[in-house]
Tab-separated table of C-alpha atoms in Angstrom:
chain	number	residue	atom	x	y	z
A	1	UNK	CA	-17.099	14.293	16.226
A	2	UNK	CA	-18.538	11.213	14.718
A	3	UNK	CA	-19.056	10.167	11.156
A	4	UNK	CA	-22.379	9.845	9.623
A	5	UNK	CA	-24.239	6.851	11.360
A	6	UNK	CA	-24.176	3.861	9.208
A	7	UNK	CA	-27.412	2.003	8.243
A	8	UNK	CA	-27.418	-1.778	8.607
A	9	UNK	CA	-26.990	-2.225	4.945
A	10	UNK	CA	-24.034	0.406	4.859
A	11	UNK	CA	-22.355	-1.500	7.729
A	12	UNK	CA	-22.688	-4.888	5.890
A	13	UNK	CA	-21.060	-3.180	2.774
A	14	UNK	CA	-18.306	-1.841	4.927
A	15	UNK	CA	-17.590	-5.305	6.119
A	16	UNK	CA	-17.176	-6.758	2.765
A	17	UNK	CA	-15.611	-4.095	0.833
A	18	UNK	CA	-12.095	-4.913	1.850
A	19	UNK	CA	-12.812	-8.417	0.300
A	20	UNK	CA	-13.452	-6.755	-3.174
A	21	UNK	CA	-10.019	-4.970	-2.673
A	22	UNK	CA	-8.130	-8.078	-1.706
A	23	UNK	CA	-9.569	-9.935	-4.700
A	24	UNK	CA	-8.660	-7.158	-7.014
A	25	UNK	CA	-5.023	-7.065	-5.892
A	26	UNK	CA	-4.919	-10.937	-5.960
A	27	UNK	CA	-5.938	-10.889	-9.467
A	28	UNK	CA	-3.027	-8.506	-10.373
A	29	UNK	CA	-0.597	-10.751	-8.381
A	30	UNK	CA	-1.521	-13.882	-10.219
A	31	UNK	CA	-1.619	-11.955	-13.801
A	32	UNK	CA	2.089	-10.667	-12.959
A	33	UNK	CA	3.293	-14.122	-11.954
A	34	UNK	CA	1.894	-15.624	-15.093
A	35	UNK	CA	3.250	-12.975	-17.443
A	36	UNK	CA	6.542	-13.244	-15.768
A	37	UNK	CA	6.933	-17.071	-16.320
A	38	UNK	CA	5.113	-17.520	-19.667
A	39	UNK	CA	5.690	-14.121	-21.330
A	40	UNK	CA	9.136	-13.246	-20.126
A	41	UNK	CA	10.315	-16.802	-19.635
A	42	UNK	CA	11.599	-16.106	-16.159
A	43	UNK	CA	10.548	-19.328	-14.855
A	44	UNK	CA	11.989	-19.009	-11.394
A	45	UNK	CA	11.240	-15.391	-10.805
A	46	UNK	CA	8.184	-15.921	-8.753
A	47	UNK	CA	10.412	-18.008	-6.190
A	48	UNK	CA	13.903	-16.393	-6.387
A	49	UNK	CA	12.631	-12.762	-6.931
A	50	UNK	CA	9.421	-12.559	-5.030
A	51	UNK	CA	10.217	-8.903	-3.651
A	52	UNK	CA	10.453	-7.678	-7.301
A	53	UNK	CA	7.358	-9.666	-8.550
A	54	UNK	CA	5.196	-8.309	-5.645
A	55	UNK	CA	6.457	-4.822	-6.271
A	56	UNK	CA	5.435	-4.913	-9.909
A	57	UNK	CA	2.087	-6.410	-9.056
A	58	UNK	CA	1.199	-4.132	-6.366
A	59	UNK	CA	2.250	-1.083	-8.616
A	60	UNK	CA	-0.097	-2.418	-11.377
A	61	UNK	CA	-2.781	-2.793	-9.073
A	62	UNK	CA	-2.489	0.560	-7.254
A	63	UNK	CA	-2.372	2.433	-10.611
A	64	UNK	CA	-5.723	0.817	-11.502
A	65	UNK	CA	-7.008	1.445	-8.122
A	66	UNK	CA	-6.051	5.050	-8.010
A	67	UNK	CA	-7.531	5.494	-11.639
A	68	UNK	CA	-10.743	4.128	-10.348
A	69	UNK	CA	-10.742	6.383	-7.268
A	70	UNK	CA	-10.253	9.431	-9.483
A	71	UNK	CA	-12.744	8.564	-11.874
A	72	UNK	CA	-15.450	8.163	-8.920
A	73	UNK	CA	-14.202	11.400	-6.912
A	74	UNK	CA	-16.039	14.577	-6.703
A	75	UNK	CA	-14.883	17.176	-9.355
A	76	UNK	CA	-13.560	19.507	-6.559
A	77	UNK	CA	-13.309	18.124	-3.042
A	78	UNK	CA	-14.468	20.470	-0.525
A	79	UNK	CA	-11.827	21.767	1.853
A	80	UNK	CA	-14.040	21.248	4.922
A	81	UNK	CA	-17.240	19.033	5.417
A	82	UNK	CA	-19.559	18.596	8.430
A	83	UNK	CA	-18.864	15.647	10.538
A	84	UNK	CA	-22.244	14.142	9.607
A	85	UNK	CA	-21.664	14.387	5.962
A	86	UNK	CA	-18.273	12.498	6.018
A	87	UNK	CA	-19.099	9.101	4.548
A	88	UNK	CA	-15.931	7.755	3.402
A	89	UNK	CA	-12.167	8.112	4.426
A	90	UNK	CA	-11.352	10.198	1.570
A	91	UNK	CA	-13.434	12.981	2.978
A	92	UNK	CA	-11.074	13.427	5.915
A	93	UNK	CA	-8.010	14.172	3.667
A	94	UNK	CA	-8.921	17.681	2.187
A	95	UNK	CA	-9.267	19.613	5.234
A	96	UNK	CA	-6.129	18.308	6.570
A	97	UNK	CA	-3.981	18.894	3.426
A	98	UNK	CA	-5.060	22.272	3.363
A	99	UNK	CA	-2.930	22.827	6.423
A	100	UNK	CA	0.273	21.913	4.595
A	101	UNK	CA	2.927	24.584	4.358
A	102	UNK	CA	6.827	25.141	3.801
A	103	UNK	CA	8.880	22.253	2.905
A	104	UNK	CA	6.624	19.075	2.820
A	105	UNK	CA	7.525	15.387	3.068
A	106	UNK	CA	4.888	13.361	1.281
A	107	UNK	CA	5.100	9.788	2.720
A	108	UNK	CA	4.185	6.985	0.301
A	109	UNK	CA	2.202	9.312	-2.395
A	110	UNK	CA	1.568	6.270	-4.592
A	111	UNK	CA	0.369	7.724	-7.858
A	112	UNK	CA	-0.386	11.188	-6.479
A	113	UNK	CA	-3.948	10.972	-6.077
A	114	UNK	CA	-3.560	13.860	-3.410
A	115	UNK	CA	-1.591	16.005	-5.555
A	116	UNK	CA	-4.640	18.363	-6.468
A	117	UNK	CA	-4.676	19.300	-2.535
A	118	UNK	CA	-0.908	20.241	-2.459
A	119	UNK	CA	-1.222	23.295	-4.805
A	120	UNK	CA	-1.198	25.793	-2.014
A	121	UNK	CA	1.080	28.840	-2.306
A	122	UNK	CA	2.015	28.357	1.218
A	123	UNK	CA	4.004	25.135	0.143
A	124	UNK	CA	7.706	25.803	-1.020
A	125	UNK	CA	8.919	22.392	-2.014
A	126	UNK	CA	7.272	18.789	-1.726
A	127	UNK	CA	9.434	15.579	-1.489
A	128	UNK	CA	7.513	12.340	-2.148
A	129	UNK	CA	9.106	9.301	-0.731
A	130	UNK	CA	7.759	6.415	-2.830
A	131	UNK	CA	9.557	3.031	-2.703
A	132	UNK	CA	7.487	1.388	-5.391
A	133	UNK	CA	9.305	2.398	-8.629
A	134	UNK	CA	6.376	1.140	-10.701
A	135	UNK	CA	4.392	4.230	-9.541
A	136	UNK	CA	6.780	6.842	-10.251
A	137	UNK	CA	5.690	7.521	-13.927
A	138	UNK	CA	2.039	8.089	-12.596
A	139	UNK	CA	3.342	10.237	-9.760
A	140	UNK	CA	5.499	12.312	-12.150
A	141	UNK	CA	2.504	12.947	-14.566
A	142	UNK	CA	0.249	13.820	-11.588
A	143	UNK	CA	2.714	16.446	-10.460
A	144	UNK	CA	2.946	17.836	-14.130
A	145	UNK	CA	-0.757	17.878	-14.655
A	146	UNK	CA	-1.191	19.968	-11.304
A	147	UNK	CA	1.467	22.284	-12.378
A	148	UNK	CA	3.741	21.105	-9.473
A	149	UNK	CA	6.780	19.700	-11.531
A	150	UNK	CA	8.999	22.357	-10.255
A	151	UNK	CA	7.879	21.932	-6.669
A	152	UNK	CA	7.599	18.088	-6.440
A	153	UNK	CA	10.665	15.971	-6.038
A	154	UNK	CA	10.363	12.129	-6.119
A	155	UNK	CA	12.617	10.270	-3.673
A	156	UNK	CA	13.019	6.644	-4.906
A	157	UNK	CA	13.029	5.224	-1.248
A	158	UNK	CA	10.783	4.106	1.486
A	159	UNK	CA	10.416	5.990	4.677
A	160	UNK	CA	12.513	3.742	6.857
A	161	UNK	CA	15.537	5.805	7.972
A	162	UNK	CA	18.029	3.459	6.351
A	163	UNK	CA	16.498	4.302	2.785
A	164	UNK	CA	15.253	8.035	3.530
A	165	UNK	CA	18.203	9.455	5.215
A	166	UNK	CA	20.653	8.786	2.434
A	167	UNK	CA	17.954	10.179	-0.061
A	168	UNK	CA	17.604	13.390	1.798
A	169	UNK	CA	21.311	13.699	1.746
A	170	UNK	CA	21.551	13.565	-1.864
A	171	UNK	CA	18.881	16.193	-2.104
A	172	UNK	CA	21.026	18.415	0.147
A	173	UNK	CA	18.442	18.633	2.803
A	174	UNK	CA	20.618	17.388	5.752
A	175	UNK	CA	23.179	19.809	6.984
A	176	UNK	CA	25.621	17.265	8.405
A	177	UNK	CA	28.879	15.602	7.696
A	178	UNK	CA	28.075	12.231	9.393
A	179	UNK	CA	27.884	9.390	7.163
A	180	UNK	CA	26.188	6.830	9.054
A	181	UNK	CA	22.521	6.890	9.657
A	182	UNK	CA	22.253	6.299	13.453
A	183	UNK	CA	24.580	9.276	14.049
A	184	UNK	CA	22.410	11.637	11.817
A	185	UNK	CA	19.310	10.478	13.719
A	186	UNK	CA	20.963	11.064	17.012
A	187	UNK	CA	22.057	14.642	15.724
A	188	UNK	CA	18.411	15.277	14.722
A	189	UNK	CA	17.001	14.112	17.912
A	190	UNK	CA	19.560	16.189	20.046
A	191	UNK	CA	19.601	19.477	17.934
A	192	UNK	CA	15.750	19.358	17.246
A	193	UNK	CA	16.558	21.392	14.038
A	194	UNK	CA	14.509	18.964	11.749
A	195	UNK	CA	14.035	19.103	8.015
A	196	UNK	CA	10.350	19.556	7.197
A	197	UNK	CA	7.677	22.070	8.216
A	198	UNK	CA	4.991	19.473	7.367
A	199	UNK	CA	4.866	15.684	6.968
A	200	UNK	CA	1.941	14.086	5.331
A	201	UNK	CA	0.939	10.448	6.256
A	202	UNK	CA	-2.158	9.192	4.233
A	203	UNK	CA	-2.657	5.377	4.450
A	204	UNK	CA	1.067	4.561	4.666
A	205	UNK	CA	1.962	3.820	8.255
A	206	UNK	CA	0.118	0.725	7.881
A	207	UNK	CA	2.882	-0.827	5.654
A	208	UNK	CA	6.060	0.245	6.937
A	209	UNK	CA	8.222	-2.516	8.540
A	210	UNK	CA	8.595	-0.996	12.020
A	211	UNK	CA	5.824	1.591	12.520
A	212	UNK	CA	7.052	2.872	16.035
A	213	UNK	CA	10.623	3.479	14.865
A	214	UNK	CA	9.375	5.058	11.610
A	215	UNK	CA	6.975	7.379	13.546
A	216	UNK	CA	9.727	8.464	15.784
A	217	UNK	CA	12.159	9.168	12.992
A	218	UNK	CA	9.538	11.232	11.176
A	219	UNK	CA	9.062	13.243	14.430
A	220	UNK	CA	12.841	13.978	14.483
A	221	UNK	CA	12.721	15.101	10.777
A	222	UNK	CA	9.999	17.583	11.954
A	223	UNK	CA	11.192	21.358	12.509
A	224	UNK	CA	9.999	22.960	15.710
A	225	UNK	CA	6.320	24.017	15.246
A	226	UNK	CA	6.012	21.689	12.377
A	227	UNK	CA	3.002	19.577	11.689
A	228	UNK	CA	2.273	16.082	10.958
A	229	UNK	CA	-1.008	15.500	9.058
A	230	UNK	CA	-2.198	12.026	9.423
A	231	UNK	CA	-5.068	9.968	7.919
A	232	UNK	CA	-4.513	6.331	8.766
A	233	UNK	CA	-6.586	3.173	9.077
A	234	UNK	CA	-5.973	1.286	12.325
A	235	UNK	CA	-6.872	-1.644	14.330
A	236	UNK	CA	-10.590	-1.862	15.203
A	237	UNK	CA	-11.104	-0.717	18.892
A	238	UNK	CA	-13.302	-3.746	19.533
A	239	UNK	CA	-12.775	-3.369	23.407
A	240	UNK	CA	-14.626	-0.004	23.283
A	241	UNK	CA	-18.258	0.946	22.897
A	242	UNK	CA	-17.828	2.297	19.532
A	243	UNK	CA	-15.763	-0.554	18.392
A	244	UNK	CA	-17.119	-3.966	16.940
A	245	UNK	CA	-16.111	-7.542	17.597
A	246	UNK	CA	-17.387	-8.642	14.340
A	247	UNK	CA	-15.369	-5.819	12.396
A	248	UNK	CA	-12.266	-6.846	14.344
A	249	UNK	CA	-12.968	-10.582	13.304
A	250	UNK	CA	-13.233	-9.535	9.626
A	251	UNK	CA	-9.831	-7.762	10.072
A	252	UNK	CA	-8.287	-10.903	11.275
A	253	UNK	CA	-9.900	-12.925	8.505
A	254	UNK	CA	-8.616	-10.596	5.838
A	255	UNK	CA	-5.157	-10.902	7.373
A	256	UNK	CA	-5.344	-14.599	7.300
A	257	UNK	CA	-6.499	-14.477	3.511
A	258	UNK	CA	-3.067	-12.552	2.601
A	259	UNK	CA	-4.142	-8.888	3.030
A	260	UNK	CA	-0.576	-7.927	3.865
A	261	UNK	CA	1.170	-10.088	1.051
A	262	UNK	CA	-1.158	-8.723	-1.892
A	263	UNK	CA	-1.459	-5.156	-0.725
A	264	UNK	CA	1.969	-3.970	-0.308
A	265	UNK	CA	2.627	-5.178	3.307
A	266	UNK	CA	-0.380	-3.210	4.548
A	267	UNK	CA	-1.514	-4.285	8.002
A	268	UNK	CA	-4.966	-3.845	9.426
A	269	UNK	CA	-4.443	-4.330	12.972
A	270	UNK	CA	-1.870	-1.552	13.975
A	271	UNK	CA	-2.411	0.814	17.020
A	272	UNK	CA	-1.044	3.824	15.050
A	273	UNK	CA	-2.837	6.206	17.422
A	274	UNK	CA	-0.747	5.182	20.325
A	275	UNK	CA	2.530	5.365	18.419
A	276	UNK	CA	1.742	8.835	17.104
A	277	UNK	CA	0.821	10.171	20.453
A	278	UNK	CA	4.116	8.782	22.018
A	279	UNK	CA	6.538	9.781	19.404
A	280	UNK	CA	7.063	13.171	21.060
A	281	UNK	CA	7.641	11.718	24.644
A	282	UNK	CA	11.445	12.709	24.594
A	283	UNK	CA	10.335	16.313	24.292
A	284	UNK	CA	7.697	16.267	26.807
A	285	UNK	CA	4.926	15.580	24.262
A	286	UNK	CA	3.330	17.244	21.259
A	287	UNK	CA	2.555	21.045	21.663
A	288	UNK	CA	-0.957	19.841	20.222
A	289	UNK	CA	-2.343	16.410	19.219
A	290	UNK	CA	-5.646	16.896	17.379
A	291	UNK	CA	-6.660	13.192	16.577
A	292	UNK	CA	-10.158	11.853	16.125
A	293	UNK	CA	-11.291	8.506	15.230
A	294	UNK	CA	-13.771	7.544	12.484
A	295	UNK	CA	-15.786	4.510	11.200
A	296	UNK	CA	-14.940	2.555	14.327
A	297	UNK	CA	-17.645	-0.143	13.658
A	298	UNK	CA	-15.958	-1.130	10.508
A	299	UNK	CA	-12.903	-3.282	9.553
A	300	UNK	CA	-11.290	-0.063	8.218
A	301	UNK	CA	-11.536	2.536	11.286
A	302	UNK	CA	-9.415	5.600	10.787
A	303	UNK	CA	-7.589	8.142	12.745
A	304	UNK	CA	-7.192	11.592	11.290
A	305	UNK	CA	-5.698	14.831	12.555
A	306	UNK	CA	-2.884	17.173	13.116
A	307	UNK	CA	0.020	16.661	15.604
A	308	UNK	CA	2.113	19.868	16.024
A	309	UNK	CA	5.777	19.672	17.328
A	310	UNK	CA	6.849	22.118	20.169
A	311	UNK	CA	8.463	25.211	19.001
């Protein structure tokens, strides 16, 4: 399938749109640094506590950006949409999240903009792993507004195993007496029991420190027959006919200008598709891997689809 063909004007807009996002995030970074120094009197914090300041700046930026997205989103996103009518990455999300069921891991939910798509009665419980504490209030409010306060559990951690595994233990989701993370991961890999029926990854694998390790660990957390629902932006496939050398150059330019620094460690140049496909090699591959590429001529090409673990 292919997305709606872009006109020349739409393509040019697609090239420069990430620049607007970068400037927006930069403004919040500068603002938070100034407030920290001149309002809070923490003169050395921008140097000695960079991680905390960046986390606060990104949190405030993402709340503002999410509010903007919600204000400009359709009143009720259609569950399915013909390929030639898909004009933005958000159009890829509803049909995928409609497939979520059972116990769900929501990876990096941010402020909960996808919350309206997780109200299916087929979902028993949702665990949102969100490391940015500045987003938790908005995330909790989103769950309440959608009537999911009894289903949605916020895990104050990243998706890296060193953070996630202890958080799952505290929730009583891991049935193991092992205390060290490597042993638990080895047990999960060997027994293939898993924890989750569905794992949702929407624009998050771009920012984890070790993507290949993270994807592998997420695979091990899937129960047999479990599904990984993915909508991720990836490196431009500029060596292929559908890719674009110009768009790839824009990705490199935005990276040079500090994209990762100001936007929560997000990387624009990751081969996420390959990492996802190879995550199941230890078990002979996925039962099915329905992944499609979208917007391949832009600096924000996407891969989206469903990967199902062998039963």
